[in-house]
Tab-separated table of C-alpha atoms and ligand atoms in Angstrom:
chain	number	residue	atom	x	y	z
A	1	MET	CA	55.701	144.093	198.672
A	2	LYS	CA	55.356	147.658	199.995
A	3	LEU	CA	58.537	149.688	199.597
A	4	LYS	CA	59.005	153.039	201.303
A	5	ILE	CA	61.362	155.320	199.399
A	6	ALA	CA	62.609	158.749	200.479
A	7	VAL	CA	63.003	160.801	197.301
A	8	VAL	CA	65.430	163.738	197.378
A	9	PRO	CA	65.372	165.421	193.937
A	10	GLY	CA	67.872	168.171	194.900
A	11	ASP	CA	68.933	170.845	192.413
A	12	GLY	CA	69.497	171.506	188.719
A	13	ILE	CA	68.533	168.482	186.641
A	14	GLY	CA	67.772	166.537	189.855
A	15	PRO	CA	63.984	166.993	189.587
A	16	ASP	CA	64.032	166.278	185.790
A	17	ILE	CA	65.782	162.913	186.089
A	18	ILE	CA	64.030	161.839	189.290
A	19	THR	CA	60.607	162.317	187.660
A	20	GLU	CA	61.575	159.891	184.894
A	21	ALA	CA	63.128	157.341	187.248
A	22	LEU	CA	59.946	157.302	189.350
A	23	LYS	CA	57.900	156.820	186.185
A	24	VAL	CA	59.934	153.696	185.360
A	25	LEU	CA	59.824	152.420	188.959
A	26	GLY	CA	56.050	152.860	188.924
A	27	GLU	CA	55.848	150.657	185.840
A	28	VAL	CA	58.041	148.005	187.516
A	29	GLY	CA	55.714	148.130	190.534
A	30	MET	CA	52.650	147.550	188.330
A	31	ARG	CA	54.248	144.694	186.455
A	32	PHE	CA	55.606	142.849	189.479
A	33	GLY	CA	52.910	143.739	192.017
A	34	HIS	CA	54.869	146.028	194.376
A	35	ARG	CA	53.658	149.228	195.932
A	36	PHE	CA	56.187	152.053	196.025
A	37	ASP	CA	55.478	154.648	198.640
A	38	PHE	CA	57.392	157.826	197.679
A	39	SER	CA	57.964	160.684	200.184
A	40	PHE	CA	59.735	163.810	198.945
A	41	TYR	CA	62.392	165.768	200.872
A	42	LEU	CA	64.545	168.838	200.338
A	43	ALA	CA	68.348	168.856	200.268
A	44	GLY	CA	71.173	170.989	198.864
A	45	GLY	CA	70.405	174.358	197.303
A	46	ALA	CA	66.653	173.716	197.261
A	47	ALA	CA	66.739	173.248	201.047
A	48	LEU	CA	68.978	176.293	201.530
A	49	ASP	CA	66.462	178.438	199.662
A	50	ALA	CA	63.494	177.010	201.551
A	51	VAL	CA	64.802	176.718	205.117
A	52	GLY	CA	68.361	178.120	205.171
A	53	GLU	CA	70.301	174.877	205.602
A	54	PRO	CA	71.407	172.186	203.115
A	55	LEU	CA	70.228	169.182	205.140
A	56	PRO	CA	67.124	169.942	207.211
A	57	GLU	CA	66.303	167.690	210.162
A	58	SER	CA	63.002	166.751	208.466
A	59	THR	CA	64.991	165.282	205.541
A	60	VAL	CA	67.210	163.236	207.856
A	61	LEU	CA	64.187	161.941	209.786
A	62	GLY	CA	62.277	161.124	206.585
A	63	CYS	CA	65.263	159.275	205.126
A	64	ARG	CA	65.773	157.363	208.335
A	65	ASP	CA	62.141	156.291	208.297
A	66	ALA	CA	62.348	154.991	204.698
A	67	ASP	CA	63.639	151.662	203.334
A	68	ALA	CA	65.930	153.420	200.836
A	69	ILE	CA	66.860	156.890	199.560
A	70	LEU	CA	66.788	158.017	195.924
A	71	LEU	CA	68.771	161.198	195.324
A	72	GLY	CA	69.088	163.366	192.193
A	73	ALA	CA	72.004	165.778	192.596
A	74	VAL	CA	72.802	168.875	194.630
A	75	GLY	CA	74.557	172.184	194.037
A	76	GLY	CA	74.755	174.884	191.412
A	77	PRO	CA	76.038	178.401	190.754
A	78	ALA	CA	73.371	180.055	192.928
A	79	TRP	CA	74.997	178.543	196.043
A	80	ASP	CA	78.670	178.523	194.981
A	81	HIS	CA	79.492	181.541	197.162
A	82	LEU	CA	78.472	179.715	200.355
A	83	GLU	CA	81.099	178.198	202.610
A	84	GLY	CA	81.527	175.488	205.218
A	85	ARG	CA	78.403	173.875	206.612
A	86	LEU	CA	76.211	175.880	204.234
A	87	ARG	CA	77.676	174.260	201.096
A	88	PRO	CA	74.976	172.219	199.267
A	89	GLU	CA	77.210	169.102	199.186
A	90	GLN	CA	77.094	169.045	203.000
A	91	ALA	CA	73.713	167.386	202.419
A	92	LEU	CA	75.418	164.376	200.795
A	93	LEU	CA	78.143	164.103	203.418
A	94	GLY	CA	75.546	164.508	206.179
A	95	LEU	CA	73.276	161.792	204.787
A	96	ARG	CA	76.211	159.406	204.318
A	97	SER	CA	77.458	159.857	207.869
A	98	GLN	CA	74.019	159.981	209.560
A	99	MET	CA	72.923	156.776	207.841
A	100	GLY	CA	76.282	155.013	208.354
A	101	LEU	CA	76.746	154.485	204.608
A	102	PHE	CA	80.247	152.999	204.649
A	103	CYS	CA	80.146	151.216	201.302
A	104	ASN	CA	80.037	152.780	197.862
A	105	LEU	CA	79.137	150.633	194.858
A	106	ARG	CA	80.052	152.113	191.494
A	107	PRO	CA	79.386	149.964	188.440
A	108	ALA	CA	81.137	150.937	185.220
A	109	VAL	CA	79.228	149.378	182.356
A	110	LEU	CA	79.883	150.055	178.703
A	111	HIS	CA	76.771	149.226	176.694
A	112	THR	CA	77.807	147.787	173.341
A	113	GLU	CA	75.447	150.284	171.641
A	114	LEU	CA	77.587	153.130	173.058
A	115	SER	CA	81.008	151.603	172.510
A	116	SER	CA	82.055	154.502	170.276
A	117	ALA	CA	81.998	156.719	173.415
A	118	CYS	CA	84.729	154.594	175.013
A	119	PRO	CA	88.166	156.226	174.769
A	120	LEU	CA	89.883	152.800	174.554
A	121	LYS	CA	90.582	150.902	171.334
A	122	PRO	CA	87.892	148.363	170.299
A	123	GLU	CA	90.342	145.454	170.624
A	124	ILE	CA	90.893	146.406	174.286
A	125	ILE	CA	87.173	146.657	175.081
A	126	GLY	CA	86.287	143.348	173.429
A	127	ASP	CA	82.646	142.458	174.164
A	128	GLY	CA	82.047	145.491	176.362
A	129	LEU	CA	82.776	146.283	179.985
A	130	ASP	CA	81.042	145.485	183.220
A	131	ILE	CA	83.058	146.292	186.340
A	132	MET	CA	81.838	146.959	189.871
A	133	VAL	CA	84.059	149.056	192.129
A	134	VAL	CA	83.321	148.602	195.841
A	135	ARG	CA	84.838	151.507	197.752
A	136	GLU	CA	85.117	151.882	201.522
A	137	LEU	CA	83.484	155.256	202.196
A	138	THR	CA	83.804	156.319	205.825
A	139	GLY	CA	87.338	155.340	206.887
A	140	GLY	CA	90.956	155.560	205.781
A	141	ILE	CA	92.982	158.658	205.063
A	142	TYR	CA	89.992	160.950	204.365
A	143	PHE	CA	88.848	160.511	207.965
A	144	GLY	CA	92.178	160.073	209.791
A	145	GLU	CA	93.968	162.506	212.059
A	146	ARG	CA	95.483	165.400	210.142
A	147	GLY	CA	97.351	168.588	210.828
A	148	ILE	CA	99.749	171.248	209.697
A	149	THR	CA	102.621	172.773	211.641
A	150	ASP	CA	102.295	176.368	212.888
A	151	ASP	CA	104.819	177.590	210.312
A	152	GLY	CA	102.868	175.894	207.493
A	153	GLU	CA	105.988	174.057	206.365
A	154	SER	CA	104.783	170.517	206.960
A	155	ALA	CA	101.454	168.680	207.081
A	156	PHE	CA	100.224	165.173	207.700
A	157	ASP	CA	97.192	162.956	207.081
A	158	THR	CA	96.912	159.534	208.650
A	159	MET	CA	95.381	156.384	207.273
A	160	THR	CA	93.849	153.956	209.735
A	161	TYR	CA	91.726	150.874	209.171
A	162	SER	CA	90.471	148.426	211.779
A	163	VAL	CA	89.872	144.741	211.078
A	164	ASP	CA	86.124	145.307	211.593
A	165	GLU	CA	86.042	148.109	209.029
A	166	VAL	CA	87.790	145.921	206.458
A	167	LYS	CA	85.625	142.904	207.247
A	168	ARG	CA	82.331	144.705	206.678
A	169	ILE	CA	83.360	146.181	203.303
A	170	ALA	CA	84.932	142.871	202.223
A	171	LYS	CA	81.678	141.051	203.006
A	172	ILE	CA	79.689	143.411	200.818
A	173	ALA	CA	82.227	142.957	198.018
A	174	PHE	CA	82.059	139.158	198.253
A	175	GLU	CA	78.248	139.308	198.290
A	176	ALA	CA	78.333	141.514	195.175
A	177	ALA	CA	80.735	139.060	193.507
A	178	MET	CA	78.343	136.196	194.332
A	179	LYS	CA	75.573	138.066	192.488
A	180	ARG	CA	77.849	138.660	189.471
A	181	GLY	CA	80.796	136.800	187.935
A	182	LYS	CA	82.197	135.395	191.246
A	183	LYS	CA	85.563	137.147	190.783
A	184	LEU	CA	86.907	139.648	193.309
A	185	CYS	CA	90.104	141.691	193.030
A	186	SER	CA	91.229	143.390	196.242
A	187	VAL	CA	93.365	146.460	195.570
A	188	ASP	CA	95.934	147.691	198.099
A	189	LYS	CA	99.544	148.775	198.458
A	190	ALA	CA	100.668	145.915	200.681
A	191	ASN	CA	104.273	146.114	199.467
A	192	ILE	CA	104.586	149.476	201.290
A	193	LEU	CA	101.708	150.220	203.678
A	194	GLU	CA	101.168	148.437	206.991
A	195	ASN	CA	97.512	149.352	206.616
A	196	SER	CA	97.332	147.476	203.344
A	197	ARG	CA	98.886	144.395	204.910
A	198	LEU	CA	96.078	144.382	207.504
A	199	TRP	CA	93.580	144.970	204.686
A	200	ARG	CA	94.894	142.020	202.667
A	201	ARG	CA	95.077	139.637	205.649
A	202	THR	CA	91.478	140.504	206.598
A	203	VAL	CA	90.107	140.136	203.070
A	204	VAL	CA	91.743	136.681	202.871
A	205	GLU	CA	90.106	135.790	206.201
A	206	VAL	CA	86.654	136.835	204.950
A	207	SER	CA	87.219	134.879	201.720
A	208	GLN	CA	86.963	131.628	203.713
A	209	GLU	CA	83.199	132.265	203.916
A	210	TYR	CA	82.988	132.582	200.115
A	211	PRO	CA	84.801	129.584	198.601
A	212	GLU	CA	82.968	130.066	195.287
A	213	VAL	CA	84.518	133.497	194.728
A	214	GLU	CA	87.929	133.647	193.072
A	215	LEU	CA	89.959	136.223	195.053
A	216	THR	CA	93.007	138.010	193.645
A	217	HIS	CA	95.099	140.907	194.980
A	218	MET	CA	96.618	143.791	193.060
A	219	TYR	CA	98.716	146.811	194.005
A	220	VAL	CA	96.917	150.058	193.313
A	221	ASP	CA	99.459	151.372	190.794
A	222	ASN	CA	99.130	148.172	188.781
A	223	ALA	CA	95.310	148.300	189.054
A	224	ALA	CA	95.281	151.835	187.608
A	225	MET	CA	97.337	150.549	184.683
A	226	GLN	CA	95.367	147.315	184.180
A	227	LEU	CA	92.072	149.226	184.048
A	228	VAL	CA	93.125	150.834	180.786
A	229	ARG	CA	95.311	147.957	179.496
A	230	ASP	CA	92.831	145.102	179.968
A	231	PRO	CA	89.638	146.190	181.816
A	232	GLY	CA	87.833	142.982	180.853
A	233	GLN	CA	89.863	141.037	183.451
A	234	PHE	CA	87.906	142.713	186.293
A	235	ASP	CA	84.529	141.736	187.708
A	236	VAL	CA	84.336	143.219	191.233
A	237	ILE	CA	87.111	145.402	192.699
A	238	VAL	CA	87.206	146.156	196.440
A	239	THR	CA	89.437	148.852	197.865
A	240	THR	CA	89.980	151.632	200.408
A	241	ASN	CA	88.394	155.059	200.432
A	242	MET	CA	91.141	156.989	198.616
A	243	PHE	CA	92.171	154.241	196.169
A	244	GLY	CA	88.470	153.676	195.416
A	245	ASP	CA	87.866	157.360	194.844
A	246	ILE	CA	90.519	157.410	192.140
A	247	LEU	CA	89.897	153.990	190.562
A	248	SER	CA	86.099	154.378	190.399
A	249	ASP	CA	86.487	157.644	188.479
A	250	GLU	CA	89.003	156.015	186.153
A	251	ALA	CA	86.689	153.020	185.585
A	252	SER	CA	83.673	155.230	184.921
A	253	MET	CA	85.487	157.411	182.409
A	254	ILE	CA	86.339	154.298	180.397
A	255	THR	CA	82.629	154.034	179.644
A	256	GLY	CA	82.723	157.555	178.235
A	257	SER	CA	79.334	158.806	179.377
A	258	ILE	CA	78.600	160.462	182.689
A	259	GLY	CA	74.822	160.432	182.155
A	260	MET	CA	74.728	156.622	182.169
A	261	LEU	CA	76.370	155.689	185.468
A	262	PRO	CA	74.547	154.870	188.704
A	263	SER	CA	75.855	154.416	192.248
A	264	ALA	CA	74.820	153.095	195.629
A	265	SER	CA	76.018	153.842	199.147
A	266	LEU	CA	75.077	151.173	201.676
A	267	ASN	CA	75.180	150.529	205.391
A	268	ALA	CA	75.484	147.214	207.221
A	269	ASP	CA	71.728	146.508	206.937
A	270	ASN	CA	71.682	147.026	203.154
A	271	PHE	CA	69.904	150.324	203.658
A	272	GLY	CA	71.128	152.494	200.833
A	273	MET	CA	71.246	155.868	199.164
A	274	TYR	CA	71.059	155.561	195.377
A	275	GLU	CA	72.112	158.329	193.024
A	276	PRO	CA	73.621	158.975	189.592
A	277	ILE	CA	77.373	159.737	189.679
A	278	HIS	CA	76.917	163.006	187.777
A	279	GLY	CA	76.190	166.395	189.295
A	280	SER	CA	73.262	168.789	188.938
A	281	ALA	CA	74.252	169.936	185.407
A	282	PRO	CA	72.880	173.486	185.836
A	283	ASP	CA	73.631	174.226	182.165
A	284	ILE	CA	70.782	171.952	181.028
A	285	ALA	CA	68.449	172.014	184.058
A	286	GLY	CA	64.742	172.185	183.214
A	287	LYS	CA	65.432	172.038	179.458
A	288	ASP	CA	64.287	168.458	178.864
A	289	MET	CA	67.860	167.594	177.847
A	290	ALA	CA	69.237	165.551	180.748
A	291	ASN	CA	69.873	161.850	180.384
A	292	PRO	CA	67.764	160.053	183.021
A	293	ILE	CA	69.422	156.640	182.484
A	294	ALA	CA	71.959	156.916	185.339
A	295	THR	CA	69.067	157.563	187.730
A	296	VAL	CA	66.927	154.770	186.282
A	297	LEU	CA	69.890	152.398	186.707
A	298	SER	CA	70.371	153.685	190.278
A	299	CYS	CA	66.794	152.525	190.950
A	300	ALA	CA	67.674	149.123	189.501
A	301	MET	CA	70.572	148.958	191.987
A	302	MET	CA	68.146	149.846	194.772
A	303	LEU	CA	65.880	146.957	193.811
A	304	ARG	CA	68.830	144.566	193.706
A	305	TYR	CA	70.900	145.606	196.726
A	306	THR	CA	68.370	146.895	199.255
A	307	PHE	CA	65.252	144.937	198.309
A	308	ASP	CA	66.849	141.809	196.813
A	309	LEU	CA	64.457	142.041	193.838
A	310	ASN	CA	66.725	140.730	191.111
A	311	SER	CA	64.158	140.054	188.381
A	312	GLU	CA	62.755	143.559	188.827
A	313	ALA	CA	66.260	145.073	188.624
A	314	GLU	CA	67.014	143.054	185.508
A	315	ALA	CA	63.747	144.206	183.922
A	316	MET	CA	64.801	147.842	184.366
A	317	GLU	CA	68.295	147.244	183.023
A	318	LYS	CA	66.962	145.249	180.089
A	319	ALA	CA	64.506	148.050	179.292
A	320	VAL	CA	67.393	150.544	179.124
A	321	THR	CA	69.356	148.235	176.822
A	322	GLU	CA	66.309	147.762	174.567
A	323	VAL	CA	65.717	151.491	174.226
A	324	LEU	CA	69.390	152.074	173.391
A	325	ALA	CA	69.336	149.177	170.922
A	326	ALA	CA	66.298	150.766	169.239
A	327	GLY	CA	68.510	153.796	168.594
A	328	TYR	CA	67.069	156.362	171.038
A	329	ARG	CA	69.576	158.778	172.606
A	330	THR	CA	69.520	161.907	174.739
A	331	LYS	CA	71.792	164.711	173.562
A	332	ASP	CA	74.828	163.705	175.654
A	333	ILE	CA	75.054	160.289	173.936
A	334	HIS	CA	73.572	161.237	170.581
A	335	THR	CA	75.578	160.340	167.483
A	336	GLU	CA	74.787	160.517	163.792
A	337	GLY	CA	72.186	157.981	162.718
A	338	THR	CA	70.550	157.701	166.167
A	339	LYS	CA	67.221	159.244	167.271
A	340	LEU	CA	67.493	162.303	169.501
A	341	VAL	CA	64.959	162.412	172.350
A	342	GLY	CA	64.467	164.564	175.448
A	343	THR	CA	64.483	163.553	179.114
A	344	ARG	CA	60.740	162.918	179.297
A	345	LYS	CA	60.574	160.897	176.097
A	346	MET	CA	63.518	158.761	177.246
A	347	GLY	CA	61.664	158.078	180.514
A	348	ASP	CA	58.479	157.198	178.590
A	349	LEU	CA	60.372	154.818	176.302
A	350	ILE	CA	62.081	152.972	179.169
A	351	ALA	CA	58.799	152.706	181.116
A	352	GLU	CA	57.069	151.398	177.989
A	353	ALA	CA	59.877	148.849	177.485
A	354	VAL	CA	59.407	147.585	181.066
A	355	LYS	CA	55.677	147.222	180.429
A	356	SER	CA	55.990	145.371	177.140
A	357	GLN	CA	58.693	142.882	178.212
A	358	LYS	CA	57.663	139.259	178.148
B	401	NAD	P1	78.029	167.786	186.318
B	401	NAD	O1	78.143	166.312	186.416
B	401	NAD	O2	76.815	168.396	186.889
B	401	NAD	O3	78.115	168.235	184.784
B	401	NAD	C1	79.268	167.985	183.973
B	401	NAD	C2	78.834	167.987	182.491
B	401	NAD	O4	78.100	166.796	182.227
B	401	NAD	C3	77.888	169.151	182.139
B	401	NAD	O5	78.174	169.565	180.821
B	401	NAD	C4	76.506	168.534	182.191
B	401	NAD	O6	75.575	169.159	181.340
B	401	NAD	C5	76.791	167.100	181.767
B	401	NAD	N1	75.860	166.165	182.418
B	401	NAD	C6	75.883	165.756	183.718
B	401	NAD	N2	74.878	164.918	183.953
B	401	NAD	C7	74.203	164.785	182.785
B	401	NAD	C8	73.050	164.051	182.399
B	401	NAD	N3	72.372	163.272	183.237
B	401	NAD	N4	72.616	164.159	181.117
B	401	NAD	C9	73.287	164.927	180.234
B	401	NAD	N5	74.376	165.638	180.544
B	401	NAD	C10	74.836	165.567	181.807
B	401	NAD	O7	79.339	168.382	187.014
B	401	NAD	P2	79.746	169.890	187.301
B	401	NAD	O8	79.341	170.755	186.148
B	401	NAD	O9	81.157	169.836	187.719
B	401	NAD	O10	78.890	170.305	188.576
B	401	NAD	C11	77.654	171.022	188.528
B	401	NAD	C12	77.130	171.113	189.944
B	401	NAD	O11	76.835	169.798	190.428
B	401	NAD	C13	78.105	171.730	190.937
B	401	NAD	O12	77.399	172.571	191.809
B	401	NAD	C14	78.674	170.535	191.674
B	401	NAD	O13	79.089	170.862	192.981
B	401	NAD	C15	77.475	169.617	191.703
B	401	NAD	N6	77.798	168.184	191.844
B	401	NAD	C16	76.931	167.444	192.573
B	401	NAD	C17	77.136	166.086	192.700
B	401	NAD	C18	76.132	165.278	193.477
B	401	NAD	O14	75.098	165.797	193.853
B	401	NAD	N7	76.387	164.009	193.735
B	401	NAD	C19	78.223	165.468	192.059
B	401	NAD	C20	79.079	166.251	191.290
B	401	NAD	C21	78.852	167.617	191.175
């Protein structure tokens, strides 16, 4: 299979972690007989420095022409003084809207080897955590009509969802549940919001197409509580833009390590932008200190969700687990008794683990 990937390293540690992720992808390609065709594009501060805008047209065209996008991170102190459309993060918002990426997948996985990083008690974590938050990304209150009165004394933001918007995100969530533990929890506030009642009714309607998936509903306040009380009860969570924003951050912090968590933003054709959830970490950029695992795992998501290459995705994830089990750690996850390695060595070890798997 020939797979065309638009690579957008971005700023700070972006180039460091992307280099390692591509190394591992290359090894997966060799082992499974796929050809990855990587094209590189500028975005964020790097693009501002080169051409004066955070998201050049050439980047948009290149990404559109690819089968998937792999992004490092954008931003940093050199561009903090810029405002409005010149902000580096405009590149992310621009790519999401131009590619119609309405669905955000954020897994929160706690590897048993790193369980000491989890802020919850061991008896709450049990055998580890593996939750997938599916967040609607282009609708709801963040995109509704808003305003403020002339005297500045009152303001409003509106939340609107159409049945079609709910249907398309629900379908992705059910599909994700089918590939995992076949359990889906839809989170809303249907006891108060009319919007949530439409959300719930539509999710139930879509569930008819997925009889194998066990669907439950939960109010958002309860979901926030249950995530720290008993996170093991969740498999896939689907929710609106704002609720998902909050719950996905809560779920990821339970795992305790920002350098480990991948994400995917998808459109209706499974075209996706894959990126680690962390930022550009300017404090450690270029110092061979960044953890490349979140980016490697973002590539595994790309293989699974855009290319439907499940064995290849599993090989990457298994390689990460093996390297962690062998005791190797970058500085952010290093604890006494484990072996400290840099970004490049971590990439080498994961690539080697992919190669030597039976
Ligand atoms: P950050 O995620 O970049 O860094 C927070 C802390 O986590 C830092 O101490 C950093 O060293 C550490 N860290 C992050 N990723 C790591 C990794 N892979 N390995 C080891 N340590 C890691 O967040 P921040 O400091 O708030 O933001 C820095 C810049 O990144 C800002 O310009 C911000 O706007 C930008 N940012 C970009 C994105 C994105 O591109 N998606 C997301 C968040 C922040």
